[in-house]
Amino acid sequence: MIEDALQEIGRALEARAVGLWRFAGEAEGLVQVAFWPALDLPPDVAEGFAQATRRVAMRESGLGIVRAVLARRPFVSRAMELPPESGSGLWLRRFGADRSVAVPLMDAGHVIGVASVALPTDSLPESTIADAIGCLRAFLPERGRQ
């Protein structure tokens, strides 16, 4: 079950949050598949993020998940480098996280989704994080069956 997978990843990485979105194309953007908040994340923050990211337009380049899809490679957002009032900078601060890593999920050379994890410290290498959340690709439909 997808919720179990997100929870397992979140706990293993000591994450503040883990999310998965399906890429529905340039016009439709990203559609949230699942979101896991850390148990101690305030409920209003968790619900606010879940609501705000149910559908994400590709023009929302202040979010790391959009940047990862557009670049077709992992994208790291660091709270201290981002404005606190919007986008990833806002959510990282609300989560109590220092950074997030967003990883595009591919099928036959095409982006079919993106997974992201918000972390409280900068202690894990991006490659370890990308490997851990890359397994969420299994929860997305193959290209052409969306």
PDB file of C-alpha atoms in Angstrom:
ATOM      1  CA  MET A   1       0.000   0.000   0.000  1.00  0.00           C
ATOM      2  CA  ILE A   2       1.340   3.418  -0.946  1.00  0.00           C
ATOM      3  CA  GLU A   3       0.754   5.047   2.437  1.00  0.00           C
ATOM      4  CA  ASP A   4       2.831   2.317   4.075  1.00  0.00           C
ATOM      5  CA  ALA A   5       5.665   2.881   1.589  1.00  0.00           C
ATOM      6  CA  LEU A   6       5.711   6.640   2.234  1.00  0.00           C
ATOM      7  CA  GLN A   7       5.643   6.084   5.988  1.00  0.00           C
ATOM      8  CA  GLU A   8       8.491   3.564   5.787  1.00  0.00           C
ATOM      9  CA  ILE A   9      10.604   5.959   3.711  1.00  0.00           C
ATOM     10  CA  GLY A  10       9.753   8.866   5.988  1.00  0.00           C
ATOM     11  CA  ARG A  11      10.737   7.007   9.119  1.00  0.00           C
ATOM     12  CA  ALA A  12      13.906   5.525   7.587  1.00  0.00           C
ATOM     13  CA  LEU A  13      15.102   8.975   6.451  1.00  0.00           C
ATOM     14  CA  GLU A  14      13.816  10.707   9.606  1.00  0.00           C
ATOM     15  CA  ALA A  15      11.863  12.958   7.238  1.00  0.00           C
ATOM     16  CA  ARG A  16       9.369  15.678   8.052  1.00  0.00           C
ATOM     17  CA  ALA A  17       7.245  14.757   5.011  1.00  0.00           C
ATOM     18  CA  VAL A  18       7.222  12.568   1.890  1.00  0.00           C
ATOM     19  CA  GLY A  19       5.060  13.076  -1.178  1.00  0.00           C
ATOM     20  CA  LEU A  20       4.331  11.536  -4.568  1.00  0.00           C
ATOM     21  CA  TRP A  21       2.765  13.253  -7.582  1.00  0.00           C
ATOM     22  CA  ARG A  22       1.792  11.960 -11.029  1.00  0.00           C
ATOM     23  CA  PHE A  23       2.823  14.127 -13.982  1.00  0.00           C
ATOM     24  CA  ALA A  24      -0.333  14.604 -16.040  1.00  0.00           C
ATOM     25  CA  GLY A  25       1.356  16.663 -18.786  1.00  0.00           C
ATOM     26  CA  GLU A  26       2.269  20.315 -19.242  1.00  0.00           C
ATOM     27  CA  ALA A  27      -1.351  21.488 -19.282  1.00  0.00           C
ATOM     28  CA  GLU A  28      -2.558  19.427 -16.308  1.00  0.00           C
ATOM     29  CA  GLY A  29       0.606  19.626 -14.208  1.00  0.00           C
ATOM     30  CA  LEU A  30       1.219  17.458 -11.162  1.00  0.00           C
ATOM     31  CA  VAL A  31      -1.524  15.517  -9.390  1.00  0.00           C
ATOM     32  CA  GLN A  32      -0.913  14.402  -5.821  1.00  0.00           C
ATOM     33  CA  VAL A  33      -1.001  10.635  -5.393  1.00  0.00           C
ATOM     34  CA  ALA A  34      -0.049  10.458  -1.721  1.00  0.00           C
ATOM     35  CA  PHE A  35       1.426  12.535   1.093  1.00  0.00           C
ATOM     36  CA  TRP A  36       2.872  11.420   4.437  1.00  0.00           C
ATOM     37  CA  PRO A  37       3.571  13.929   7.229  1.00  0.00           C
ATOM     38  CA  ALA A  38       5.742  13.171  10.242  1.00  0.00           C
ATOM     39  CA  LEU A  39       3.638  12.299  13.279  1.00  0.00           C
ATOM     40  CA  ASP A  40       4.665  15.468  15.116  1.00  0.00           C
ATOM     41  CA  LEU A  41       3.928  17.786  12.191  1.00  0.00           C
ATOM     42  CA  PRO A  42       1.102  20.122  13.220  1.00  0.00           C
ATOM     43  CA  PRO A  43      -2.155  18.923  11.627  1.00  0.00           C
ATOM     44  CA  ASP A  44      -2.921  22.350  10.133  1.00  0.00           C
ATOM     45  CA  VAL A  45       0.472  22.378   8.399  1.00  0.00           C
ATOM     46  CA  ALA A  46       0.052  18.837   7.052  1.00  0.00           C
ATOM     47  CA  GLU A  47      -3.475  19.516   5.806  1.00  0.00           C
ATOM     48  CA  GLY A  48      -2.478  22.902   4.391  1.00  0.00           C
ATOM     49  CA  PHE A  49       0.311  21.368   2.349  1.00  0.00           C
ATOM     50  CA  ALA A  50      -1.821  18.459   1.188  1.00  0.00           C
ATOM     51  CA  GLN A  51      -4.546  20.863   0.026  1.00  0.00           C
ATOM     52  CA  ALA A  52      -2.098  23.303  -1.601  1.00  0.00           C
ATOM     53  CA  THR A  53      -0.396  20.558  -3.608  1.00  0.00           C
ATOM     54  CA  ARG A  54      -3.334  18.393  -4.711  1.00  0.00           C
ATOM     55  CA  ARG A  55      -2.810  19.881  -8.176  1.00  0.00           C
ATOM     56  CA  VAL A  56       0.312  21.834  -9.023  1.00  0.00           C
ATOM     57  CA  ALA A  57       0.631  23.860 -12.216  1.00  0.00           C
ATOM     58  CA  MET A  58       3.931  23.594 -14.066  1.00  0.00           C
ATOM     59  CA  ARG A  59       4.299  27.384 -13.874  1.00  0.00           C
ATOM     60  CA  GLU A  60       4.787  27.114 -10.072  1.00  0.00           C
ATOM     61  CA  SER A  61       8.571  27.103 -10.375  1.00  0.00           C
ATOM     62  CA  GLY A  62       8.975  28.088  -6.717  1.00  0.00           C
ATOM     63  CA  LEU A  63       8.322  24.444  -5.841  1.00  0.00           C
ATOM     64  CA  GLY A  64      11.113  21.885  -6.037  1.00  0.00           C
ATOM     65  CA  ILE A  65       8.757  19.224  -7.417  1.00  0.00           C
ATOM     66  CA  VAL A  66       8.078  21.394 -10.470  1.00  0.00           C
ATOM     67  CA  ARG A  67      11.767  22.218 -10.919  1.00  0.00           C
ATOM     68  CA  ALA A  68      12.699  18.516 -10.794  1.00  0.00           C
ATOM     69  CA  VAL A  69      10.151  17.629 -13.478  1.00  0.00           C
ATOM     70  CA  LEU A  70      11.177  20.512 -15.734  1.00  0.00           C
ATOM     71  CA  ALA A  71      14.906  19.759 -15.332  1.00  0.00           C
ATOM     72  CA  ARG A  72      14.370  15.988 -15.538  1.00  0.00           C
ATOM     73  CA  ARG A  73      16.819  15.491 -12.675  1.00  0.00           C
ATOM     74  CA  PRO A  74      16.767  15.630  -8.866  1.00  0.00           C
ATOM     75  CA  PHE A  75      16.342  19.109  -7.426  1.00  0.00           C
ATOM     76  CA  VAL A  76      17.418  20.190  -3.938  1.00  0.00           C
ATOM     77  CA  SER A  77      15.657  23.067  -2.181  1.00  0.00           C
ATOM     78  CA  ARG A  78      17.313  24.593   0.886  1.00  0.00           C
ATOM     79  CA  ALA A  79      15.197  26.690   3.248  1.00  0.00           C
ATOM     80  CA  MET A  80      17.974  29.187   3.958  1.00  0.00           C
ATOM     81  CA  GLU A  81      18.349  29.937   0.213  1.00  0.00           C
ATOM     82  CA  LEU A  82      14.629  30.472  -0.457  1.00  0.00           C
ATOM     83  CA  PRO A  83      12.157  33.238   0.324  1.00  0.00           C
ATOM     84  CA  PRO A  84      10.146  32.408   3.453  1.00  0.00           C
ATOM     85  CA  GLU A  85       6.803  33.613   2.153  1.00  0.00           C
ATOM     86  CA  SER A  86       6.119  31.233  -0.739  1.00  0.00           C
ATOM     87  CA  GLY A  87       6.921  27.979  -2.512  1.00  0.00           C
ATOM     88  CA  SER A  88       9.330  25.469  -1.081  1.00  0.00           C
ATOM     89  CA  GLY A  89      10.832  28.056   1.273  1.00  0.00           C
ATOM     90  CA  LEU A  90       7.471  28.516   2.984  1.00  0.00           C
ATOM     91  CA  TRP A  91       6.708  24.805   3.315  1.00  0.00           C
ATOM     92  CA  LEU A  92      10.197  23.789   4.429  1.00  0.00           C
ATOM     93  CA  ARG A  93      10.020  26.302   7.264  1.00  0.00           C
ATOM     94  CA  ARG A  94       6.522  25.175   8.244  1.00  0.00           C
ATOM     95  CA  PHE A  95       7.715  21.558   8.235  1.00  0.00           C
ATOM     96  CA  GLY A  96      10.759  22.396  10.369  1.00  0.00           C
ATOM     97  CA  ALA A  97      12.971  21.107   7.536  1.00  0.00           C
ATOM     98  CA  ASP A  98      16.305  22.376   6.237  1.00  0.00           C
ATOM     99  CA  ARG A  99      15.975  20.958   2.730  1.00  0.00           C
ATOM    100  CA  SER A 100      13.921  18.878   0.372  1.00  0.00           C
ATOM    101  CA  VAL A 101      14.980  16.592  -2.429  1.00  0.00           C
ATOM    102  CA  ALA A 102      12.590  16.122  -5.359  1.00  0.00           C
ATOM    103  CA  VAL A 103      13.267  13.281  -7.798  1.00  0.00           C
ATOM    104  CA  PRO A 104      11.584  12.941 -11.197  1.00  0.00           C
ATOM    105  CA  LEU A 105      10.300   9.416 -11.831  1.00  0.00           C
ATOM    106  CA  MET A 106      10.828   8.136 -15.343  1.00  0.00           C
ATOM    107  CA  ASP A 107       9.373   5.531 -17.690  1.00  0.00           C
ATOM    108  CA  ALA A 108      10.846   4.937 -21.142  1.00  0.00           C
ATOM    109  CA  GLY A 109      12.722   8.243 -20.927  1.00  0.00           C
ATOM    110  CA  HIS A 110       9.625  10.276 -20.022  1.00  0.00           C
ATOM    111  CA  VAL A 111       8.772  11.877 -16.685  1.00  0.00           C
ATOM    112  CA  ILE A 112       5.679  10.215 -15.243  1.00  0.00           C
ATOM    113  CA  GLY A 113       5.842  11.658 -11.761  1.00  0.00           C
ATOM    114  CA  VAL A 114       7.931  13.126  -8.993  1.00  0.00           C
ATOM    115  CA  ALA A 115       8.641  12.127  -5.395  1.00  0.00           C
ATOM    116  CA  SER A 116       9.912  14.487  -2.748  1.00  0.00           C
ATOM    117  CA  VAL A 117      11.123  14.286   0.829  1.00  0.00           C
ATOM    118  CA  ALA A 118      11.595  17.120   3.338  1.00  0.00           C
ATOM    119  CA  LEU A 119      14.451  16.581   5.777  1.00  0.00           C
ATOM    120  CA  PRO A 120      15.339  18.318   9.034  1.00  0.00           C
ATOM    121  CA  THR A 121      19.106  18.168   8.434  1.00  0.00           C
ATOM    122  CA  ASP A 122      21.618  18.108   5.617  1.00  0.00           C
ATOM    123  CA  SER A 123      23.226  14.861   6.817  1.00  0.00           C
ATOM    124  CA  LEU A 124      22.230  12.380   4.085  1.00  0.00           C
ATOM    125  CA  PRO A 125      23.711  12.492   0.574  1.00  0.00           C
ATOM    126  CA  GLU A 126      21.270  13.276  -2.245  1.00  0.00           C
ATOM    127  CA  SER A 127      22.051   9.959  -3.956  1.00  0.00           C
ATOM    128  CA  THR A 128      20.899   8.006  -0.876  1.00  0.00           C
ATOM    129  CA  ILE A 129      17.700  10.040  -0.734  1.00  0.00           C
ATOM    130  CA  ALA A 130      17.058   9.698  -4.469  1.00  0.00           C
ATOM    131  CA  ASP A 131      17.455   5.925  -4.220  1.00  0.00           C
ATOM    132  CA  ALA A 132      15.091   5.748  -1.240  1.00  0.00           C
ATOM    133  CA  ILE A 133      12.279   7.728  -2.849  1.00  0.00           C
ATOM    134  CA  GLY A 134      12.857   6.456  -6.381  1.00  0.00           C
ATOM    135  CA  CYS A 135      11.125   3.217  -5.404  1.00  0.00           C
ATOM    136  CA  LEU A 136       7.836   5.164  -5.319  1.00  0.00           C
ATOM    137  CA  ARG A 137       7.871   4.964  -9.124  1.00  0.00           C
ATOM    138  CA  ALA A 138       6.227   1.542  -8.696  1.00  0.00           C
ATOM    139  CA  PHE A 139       3.037   3.305  -7.541  1.00  0.00           C
ATOM    140  CA  LEU A 140       2.615   5.262 -10.778  1.00  0.00           C
ATOM    141  CA  PRO A 141       1.040   4.002 -14.001  1.00  0.00           C
ATOM    142  CA  GLU A 142       3.355   3.260 -16.877  1.00  0.00           C
ATOM    143  CA  ARG A 143       3.568   5.831 -19.636  1.00  0.00           C
ATOM    144  CA  GLY A 144       0.544   5.522 -21.894  1.00  0.00           C
ATOM    145  CA  ARG A 145      -1.648   4.030 -19.142  1.00  0.00           C
ATOM    146  CA  GLN A 146      -2.318   7.219 -17.223  1.00  0.00           C
TER     147      GLN A 146
END
